[in-house]
């Protein structure tokens, strides 16, 4: 049996800053969609950049998402966090980000709500 320890409120942002990739979950018309995603974290905001496609359609329709991030050493040595978040309105920082990466990627900014610790 696994012995699971709860992560502290200090460990959660440290893991999110360290890993920088996870699985983004979103829902469209009751259908879940989960995909690997690189992200950036600044304060309580999560930034992702993606090409236009199914995930952007899902996010545009339902801005509530979940980002799951894990660090796995082996079967008994791992940490995981699930962050609920909502896409925030377009802002100046987002438009500057788009200029920096080109027009083929669409930036999304999400504000973190709650961590689910594993």
mmCIF file of C-alpha atoms in Angstrom:
data_model
loop_
_atom_site.group_PDB
_atom_site.id
_atom_site.type_symbol
_atom_site.label_atom_id
_atom_site.label_comp_id
_atom_site.label_asym_id
_atom_site.label_seq_id
_atom_site.Cartn_x
_atom_site.Cartn_y
_atom_site.Cartn_z
ATOM 1 C CA UNK A 1 0.000 0.000 0.000
ATOM 2 C CA UNK A 2 1.232 3.481 -0.857
ATOM 3 C CA UNK A 3 1.839 6.010 1.895
ATOM 4 C CA UNK A 4 0.663 9.354 0.471
ATOM 5 C CA UNK A 5 1.800 12.622 2.027
ATOM 6 C CA UNK A 6 -0.049 15.860 1.379
ATOM 7 C CA UNK A 7 2.038 18.603 -0.220
ATOM 8 C CA UNK A 8 2.374 21.901 1.624
ATOM 9 C CA UNK A 9 1.163 25.225 0.228
ATOM 10 C CA UNK A 10 4.844 26.085 -0.370
ATOM 11 C CA UNK A 11 5.598 22.850 -2.256
ATOM 12 C CA UNK A 12 2.745 23.275 -4.765
ATOM 13 C CA UNK A 13 4.026 26.410 -6.568
ATOM 14 C CA UNK A 14 7.581 25.041 -6.346
ATOM 15 C CA UNK A 15 6.507 21.897 -8.219
ATOM 16 C CA UNK A 16 4.573 23.963 -10.785
ATOM 17 C CA UNK A 17 7.617 26.212 -11.364
ATOM 18 C CA UNK A 18 10.004 23.266 -11.626
ATOM 19 C CA UNK A 19 8.141 20.892 -13.958
ATOM 20 C CA UNK A 20 6.663 23.269 -16.631
ATOM 21 C CA UNK A 21 4.608 20.563 -18.383
ATOM 22 C CA UNK A 22 1.486 18.657 -17.474
ATOM 23 C CA UNK A 23 -1.899 17.524 -18.752
ATOM 24 C CA UNK A 24 -4.591 20.073 -19.543
ATOM 25 C CA UNK A 25 -8.159 18.874 -19.105
ATOM 26 C CA UNK A 26 -11.133 20.668 -20.624
ATOM 27 C CA UNK A 27 -14.754 19.809 -21.445
ATOM 28 C CA UNK A 28 -16.911 20.514 -24.496
ATOM 29 C CA UNK A 29 -20.596 19.568 -24.605
ATOM 30 C CA UNK A 30 -20.050 17.084 -21.771
ATOM 31 C CA UNK A 31 -17.057 15.393 -23.414
ATOM 32 C CA UNK A 32 -13.685 15.547 -21.613
ATOM 33 C CA UNK A 33 -10.454 16.201 -23.487
ATOM 34 C CA UNK A 34 -7.010 15.818 -21.897
ATOM 35 C CA UNK A 35 -3.707 16.535 -23.608
ATOM 36 C CA UNK A 36 -0.075 17.164 -22.708
ATOM 37 C CA UNK A 37 0.788 20.854 -22.450
ATOM 38 C CA UNK A 38 3.780 23.046 -21.651
ATOM 39 C CA UNK A 39 2.981 26.037 -19.464
ATOM 40 C CA UNK A 40 4.509 28.962 -17.622
ATOM 41 C CA UNK A 41 3.548 30.113 -14.137
ATOM 42 C CA UNK A 42 3.636 33.687 -12.848
ATOM 43 C CA UNK A 43 2.063 34.462 -9.469
ATOM 44 C CA UNK A 44 -1.426 32.924 -9.612
ATOM 45 C CA UNK A 45 -1.576 32.825 -13.429
ATOM 46 C CA UNK A 46 -0.844 29.859 -15.694
ATOM 47 C CA UNK A 47 0.126 30.705 -19.291
ATOM 48 C CA UNK A 48 -0.172 28.274 -22.192
ATOM 49 C CA UNK A 49 0.495 28.789 -25.892
ATOM 50 C CA UNK A 50 -1.108 26.547 -28.455
ATOM 51 C CA UNK A 51 -2.065 26.376 -32.085
ATOM 52 C CA UNK A 52 -5.712 26.845 -32.980
ATOM 53 C CA UNK A 53 -7.584 23.540 -32.951
ATOM 54 C CA UNK A 54 -9.827 21.327 -30.846
ATOM 55 C CA UNK A 55 -8.413 22.489 -27.483
ATOM 56 C CA UNK A 56 -8.890 26.170 -28.320
ATOM 57 C CA UNK A 57 -12.469 25.427 -29.411
ATOM 58 C CA UNK A 58 -13.104 23.645 -26.111
ATOM 59 C CA UNK A 59 -11.464 26.431 -24.055
ATOM 60 C CA UNK A 60 -13.309 29.187 -25.939
ATOM 61 C CA UNK A 61 -16.621 27.434 -25.202
ATOM 62 C CA UNK A 62 -15.858 26.484 -21.581
ATOM 63 C CA UNK A 63 -13.015 28.454 -19.942
ATOM 64 C CA UNK A 64 -12.911 26.169 -16.855
ATOM 65 C CA UNK A 65 -9.928 23.807 -17.085
ATOM 66 C CA UNK A 66 -7.741 21.598 -14.928
ATOM 67 C CA UNK A 67 -3.960 21.331 -15.196
ATOM 68 C CA UNK A 68 -2.465 18.156 -13.728
ATOM 69 C CA UNK A 69 1.300 18.166 -13.114
ATOM 70 C CA UNK A 70 3.435 15.315 -11.824
ATOM 71 C CA UNK A 71 7.028 14.571 -10.962
ATOM 72 C CA UNK A 72 7.750 10.850 -10.990
ATOM 73 C CA UNK A 73 10.919 9.287 -9.606
ATOM 74 C CA UNK A 74 9.563 5.737 -9.473
ATOM 75 C CA UNK A 75 6.432 3.849 -8.427
ATOM 76 C CA UNK A 76 6.771 4.919 -4.786
ATOM 77 C CA UNK A 77 8.470 8.298 -5.238
ATOM 78 C CA UNK A 78 6.212 10.816 -6.988
ATOM 79 C CA UNK A 79 4.331 14.083 -6.484
ATOM 80 C CA UNK A 80 1.228 15.337 -8.280
ATOM 81 C CA UNK A 81 -0.915 18.488 -8.255
ATOM 82 C CA UNK A 82 -4.205 19.174 -10.013
ATOM 83 C CA UNK A 83 -5.004 22.873 -10.450
ATOM 84 C CA UNK A 84 -8.507 24.066 -11.283
ATOM 85 C CA UNK A 85 -8.375 27.303 -13.250
ATOM 86 C CA UNK A 86 -10.447 29.693 -15.381
ATOM 87 C CA UNK A 87 -9.309 31.482 -18.517
ATOM 88 C CA UNK A 88 -8.986 35.201 -17.892
ATOM 89 C CA UNK A 89 -10.001 37.903 -20.381
ATOM 90 C CA UNK A 90 -7.502 39.012 -23.002
ATOM 91 C CA UNK A 91 -5.060 41.503 -21.583
ATOM 92 C CA UNK A 92 -1.996 43.535 -22.465
ATOM 93 C CA UNK A 93 0.437 40.843 -21.346
ATOM 94 C CA UNK A 94 -1.282 38.299 -23.579
ATOM 95 C CA UNK A 95 -1.017 40.515 -26.636
ATOM 96 C CA UNK A 96 2.666 41.176 -25.940
ATOM 97 C CA UNK A 97 3.184 37.415 -25.605
ATOM 98 C CA UNK A 98 1.550 36.810 -28.965
ATOM 99 C CA UNK A 99 3.852 39.344 -30.598
ATOM 100 C CA UNK A 100 6.849 37.528 -29.131
ATOM 101 C CA UNK A 101 5.875 34.066 -30.397
ATOM 102 C CA UNK A 102 4.218 34.906 -33.696
ATOM 103 C CA UNK A 103 0.679 34.662 -34.979
ATOM 104 C CA UNK A 104 0.551 30.854 -35.292
ATOM 105 C CA UNK A 105 0.180 30.301 -31.530
ATOM 106 C CA UNK A 106 -2.768 31.395 -29.447
ATOM 107 C CA UNK A 107 -2.001 32.482 -25.884
ATOM 108 C CA UNK A 108 -4.330 31.625 -23.010
ATOM 109 C CA UNK A 109 -4.036 32.886 -19.446
ATOM 110 C CA UNK A 110 -5.689 30.983 -16.600
ATOM 111 C CA UNK A 111 -6.120 32.048 -12.982
ATOM 112 C CA UNK A 112 -5.593 29.226 -10.484
ATOM 113 C CA UNK A 113 -8.536 28.364 -8.178
ATOM 114 C CA UNK A 114 -7.720 25.341 -6.084
ATOM 115 C CA UNK A 115 -5.050 22.669 -5.811
ATOM 116 C CA UNK A 116 -5.830 18.987 -5.502
ATOM 117 C CA UNK A 117 -2.830 17.296 -3.917
ATOM 118 C CA UNK A 118 -1.645 13.752 -4.488
#
